Coordinates of C-alpha atoms in Angstrom, one line a residue:
M14 CA 0.2 0.1 0.0
A15 CA 1.3 3.6 -0.7
L16 CA 0.1 6.8 -2.0
R17 CA -1.6 7.0 -5.6
Q18 CA 0.9 9.7 -6.1
P19 CA 3.8 9.0 -4.2
T20 CA 5.4 11.6 -2.3
N21 CA 8.5 12.1 -0.5
P22 CA 7.3 14.7 2.1
K23 CA 9.7 17.5 3.5
R24 CA 7.9 18.7 6.4
L25 CA 5.4 16.0 7.8
L26 CA 2.9 16.4 10.5
V27 CA 1.6 13.7 12.4
V28 CA -1.7 14.5 14.2
L29 CA -1.4 12.4 17.4
P30 CA -4.4 10.8 19.3
N31 CA -6.2 12.4 21.9
W32 CA -5.7 9.2 24.6
V33 CA -2.4 8.4 26.6
G34 CA -2.8 4.9 26.0
D35 CA -3.3 5.5 21.9
V36 CA -0.3 7.8 21.6
V37 CA 1.7 4.4 23.1
M38 CA 0.2 2.6 20.5
A39 CA 1.1 5.1 18.1
T40 CA 4.9 4.5 18.7
P41 CA 5.2 1.7 16.1
M42 CA 4.0 3.9 13.4
L43 CA 6.1 6.9 14.4
R44 CA 8.9 4.7 14.6
A45 CA 8.4 3.0 11.1
V46 CA 7.9 6.4 9.4
R47 CA 11.1 7.8 10.8
K48 CA 12.9 4.6 9.7
Q49 CA 11.2 5.3 6.3
L50 CA 11.6 9.0 5.8
P51 CA 15.1 10.1 7.9
D52 CA 15.7 13.2 5.8
T53 CA 12.3 14.6 6.5
H54 CA 11.5 16.7 9.0
I55 CA 8.6 15.3 11.4
T56 CA 6.4 17.7 13.5
A57 CA 4.3 15.4 16.1
I58 CA 1.1 17.5 17.3
G59 CA -0.9 16.8 20.4
K60 CA -2.6 17.9 23.2
R61 CA -0.5 19.3 25.9
Y62 CA -1.4 16.3 28.4
V63 CA -0.1 13.9 26.1
M64 CA 3.0 15.0 24.7
P65 CA 5.1 13.8 27.8
I66 CA 4.6 10.5 26.7
L67 CA 6.8 11.0 23.7
S68 CA 9.5 13.2 25.7
G69 CA 13.3 11.9 25.0
C70 CA 11.5 10.1 21.7
G71 CA 14.1 10.1 18.7
D72 CA 11.2 9.6 15.9
F73 CA 10.5 12.9 15.1
D74 CA 12.3 16.4 14.7
E75 CA 9.9 18.9 16.9
P76 CA 6.9 18.5 19.3
L77 CA 3.7 20.8 18.6
E78 CA 1.8 21.2 22.0
V79 CA -1.7 22.5 21.9
E80 CA -4.5 23.2 24.7
G81 CA -7.4 21.5 25.0
D82 CA -9.6 24.4 24.4
A83 CA -7.5 25.8 21.7
S84 CA -9.8 27.0 18.9
I85 CA -9.6 25.7 15.1
R86 CA -8.5 28.5 13.8
R87 CA -5.5 29.0 16.4
I88 CA -4.3 25.5 15.9
A89 CA -4.5 25.9 11.7
R90 CA -2.4 29.0 12.0
L91 CA 0.0 27.1 14.2
I92 CA 0.2 24.3 11.5
R93 CA 0.5 27.0 8.8
A94 CA 3.7 28.2 10.5
G95 CA 5.5 25.1 10.0
G96 CA 5.0 24.9 6.4
H97 CA 4.2 21.4 6.1
D98 CA 3.6 19.8 2.9
T99 CA 2.0 16.4 4.4
A100 CA -0.5 15.5 7.2
V101 CA -1.0 12.0 8.4
L102 CA -4.2 12.1 10.9
L103 CA -3.8 9.2 13.6
T104 CA -7.0 10.9 14.9
N105 CA -11.0 9.9 13.3
S106 CA -12.4 13.6 13.8
F107 CA -13.9 15.5 11.1
R108 CA -12.6 18.5 13.3
T109 CA -8.9 17.6 12.8
A110 CA -9.5 17.1 9.3
L111 CA -11.1 20.8 8.6
I112 CA -8.1 21.9 10.8
V113 CA -5.3 20.5 8.5
R114 CA -7.0 21.8 5.4
L115 CA -7.6 25.2 6.7
A116 CA -3.6 25.2 7.5
G117 CA -3.1 24.5 3.7
V118 CA -1.8 21.1 4.4
K119 CA -1.3 20.0 0.6
N120 CA -1.5 16.3 1.3
R121 CA -3.7 15.0 3.9
I122 CA -3.9 11.5 4.6
G123 CA -6.6 9.5 7.1
Y124 CA -9.2 7.2 7.6
A125 CA -12.3 8.0 6.0
R126 CA -14.4 8.6 9.3
D127 CA -16.8 11.0 10.4
G128 CA -18.2 12.3 7.5
R129 CA -14.4 13.8 6.6
G130 CA -13.4 12.2 3.4
W131 CA -13.8 15.0 1.2
L132 CA -11.3 17.0 3.3
L133 CA -8.6 14.3 2.9
T134 CA -6.4 14.1 -0.2
E135 CA -6.1 10.2 0.6
C136 CA -8.5 8.3 2.3
V137 CA -8.4 4.9 4.2
Q138 CA -11.8 2.9 4.2
P139 CA -12.0 1.3 7.7
L140 CA -12.8 -2.3 7.7
K141 CA -17.0 -2.6 8.2
D142 CA -18.8 -5.9 9.1
G143 CA -22.1 -4.6 7.7
K144 CA -23.1 -1.3 9.1
K145 CA -20.5 -2.1 12.1
Y146 CA -16.6 -1.1 12.1
T147 CA -14.8 -4.1 12.7
P148 CA -12.4 -4.2 15.5
I149 CA -8.8 -3.5 15.2
S150 CA -6.0 -3.1 17.2
A151 CA -4.7 0.4 17.3
I152 CA -1.2 -0.3 16.7
D153 CA -2.2 -2.1 13.3
Y154 CA -4.6 1.0 12.6
Y155 CA -1.7 3.7 12.7
L156 CA 0.5 1.5 11.2
T157 CA -1.6 1.4 8.0
L158 CA -1.2 5.1 7.6
G159 CA 2.6 4.8 8.1
K160 CA 2.4 2.2 5.3
L161 CA 0.9 4.9 3.0
L162 CA 4.4 6.6 3.1
G163 CA 6.2 3.4 2.2
A164 CA 6.9 2.6 5.9
D165 CA 7.5 -0.9 7.0
A166 CA 4.5 -2.3 9.3
S167 CA 6.6 -5.2 10.3
D168 CA 7.3 -4.5 13.7
R169 CA 4.5 -3.7 16.1
T170 CA 6.6 -3.2 19.2
M171 CA 5.2 -0.3 21.1
S172 CA 8.0 1.7 23.2
L173 CA 8.3 4.1 25.8
A174 CA 11.7 6.5 25.7
V175 CA 13.1 7.3 29.2
R176 CA 15.1 10.5 30.2
P177 CA 18.1 10.4 32.3
E178 CA 16.8 12.8 34.7
D179 CA 13.1 10.5 35.3
Q180 CA 15.8 7.7 35.8
Q181 CA 17.2 9.6 38.7
R182 CA 13.7 10.8 40.1
V183 CA 13.1 7.0 40.4
E184 CA 16.0 6.4 42.2
K185 CA 15.7 8.6 44.9
I186 CA 11.8 7.3 45.3
L187 CA 13.3 3.7 45.6
N188 CA 16.5 5.0 47.8
D189 CA 13.6 6.3 49.6
I190 CA 11.2 3.3 50.4
Q191 CA 14.2 0.5 50.3
P192 CA 12.5 -2.4 48.6
T193 CA 13.2 -5.7 49.2
G194 CA 11.5 -7.8 46.5
P195 CA 9.8 -7.1 42.8
I196 CA 8.3 -3.6 42.0
V197 CA 4.4 -3.5 41.1
M198 CA 2.6 -0.7 39.8
L199 CA -1.6 -1.1 40.1
N200 CA -3.9 1.6 38.0
P201 CA -7.1 1.4 40.1
G202 CA -8.4 4.3 38.1
A203 CA -10.0 4.6 34.8
A204 CA -9.9 8.2 33.5
N205 CA -13.0 9.4 32.4
L206 CA -14.7 6.1 32.0
G207 CA -16.7 5.9 35.2
T208 CA -16.8 3.4 37.7
A209 CA -18.4 1.2 35.5
K210 CA -15.1 0.5 33.9
Q211 CA -13.4 0.1 37.5
W212 CA -12.3 -2.5 40.1
P213 CA -13.5 -1.7 43.6
P214 CA -10.7 -0.4 45.7
A215 CA -10.6 -3.3 47.9
R216 CA -10.2 -5.7 45.2
Y217 CA -6.9 -3.7 44.4
A218 CA -6.3 -3.8 48.0
A219 CA -6.6 -7.6 48.4
V220 CA -4.1 -8.0 45.2
A221 CA -1.7 -5.6 46.7
D222 CA -1.8 -7.6 49.7
H223 CA -1.4 -11.0 48.2
L224 CA 1.4 -9.5 46.0
A225 CA 3.3 -8.3 49.2
E226 CA 2.7 -11.5 51.1
T227 CA 3.2 -14.0 48.5
H228 CA 6.1 -12.5 46.6
N229 CA 7.4 -9.9 49.1
A230 CA 6.7 -7.2 46.3
T231 CA 6.5 -3.3 46.8
V232 CA 3.2 -2.1 45.4
L233 CA 3.2 1.4 44.2
L234 CA -0.5 3.3 43.1
N235 CA -0.6 4.9 40.2
G236 CA -3.6 7.7 39.6
S237 CA -4.1 11.1 38.4
P238 CA -4.6 14.1 41.1
K239 CA -8.4 13.6 40.2
E240 CA -8.2 10.0 41.5
R241 CA -6.5 10.8 44.9
G242 CA -9.7 9.6 46.8
L243 CA -9.9 6.3 45.1
L244 CA -5.9 5.9 45.7
D245 CA -6.6 6.7 49.1
D246 CA -9.8 4.3 49.4
V247 CA -7.4 1.2 48.2
C248 CA -5.0 2.4 51.1
K249 CA -7.4 2.3 53.7
H250 CA -8.2 -1.6 52.7
A251 CA -4.8 -2.6 52.4
S252 CA -2.7 -3.5 55.2
C253 CA 0.8 -3.9 52.9
Q254 CA 1.1 0.4 52.6
P255 CA 0.9 0.7 49.3
V256 CA 3.2 3.8 47.9
V257 CA 0.9 6.5 46.1
L258 CA 3.1 7.8 43.4
L259 CA 1.4 11.3 43.7
D260 CA 3.1 11.7 47.0
H261 CA 6.3 11.8 44.8
D262 CA 5.0 14.5 42.5
S263 CA 4.4 12.1 39.9
D264 CA 3.5 13.0 36.2
L265 CA 3.9 10.9 32.8
N266 CA 7.8 11.6 32.7
L267 CA 7.9 10.1 35.7
L268 CA 5.2 7.2 35.4
K269 CA 7.5 6.1 32.4
A270 CA 10.5 5.7 34.4
V271 CA 8.5 4.0 37.2
C272 CA 7.7 1.4 34.1
E273 CA 11.0 0.6 33.3
R274 CA 11.6 -0.5 36.8
C275 CA 8.7 -2.4 37.6

């Protein structure tokens, strides 16, 4: 699969997904495109809260952060200033397709969803079973777009770059808590999906106690500031005294370094 009119972009814009997990699943695509286009200037644009996931990543040249409440015209002006000739949209929304069109990006690549096909110059038709979209791994979903630029989609390995300064932050935390066994991190929250997607705090506490008693594990609890009450509930039910990462100025950069040590 390749573009009907092959292009060798000089300045490529990759529009990132809006969810942290989806950005992680986009890392194989970013890596493949970087390998295919080593001389292309690649800009990754995304919401400010997801961009730390890619800090330290060498698969693009420039990050472009936007605020969640930024207007369509403001984002379009930011993109236009970059002089991008090609954009790959990892998002499915009409809004992002409209933005890159208004920004004057000549080649606009993405999935034909949300009624936006006419805004794109190269559309990929998502698989359907009747009227319903066929479930597909987000990794493959994004790699399919990378293949349009000639990228090799065979390596599906997700990756997280960790900065040395964040590794040092984790070492300080571990020196403070002195773990004697394996380090395990639990994520009891469900972001904005509500309690229907959330296991009860007492269940997480039971798992934490089992890991501590059976495997001598040190249990870390991760969550956003909005989930502070949930993390406290898990601690209240647990006997092993889990370590709440929010008490150690946790952020996404620290979280990546913690994952590396778990």
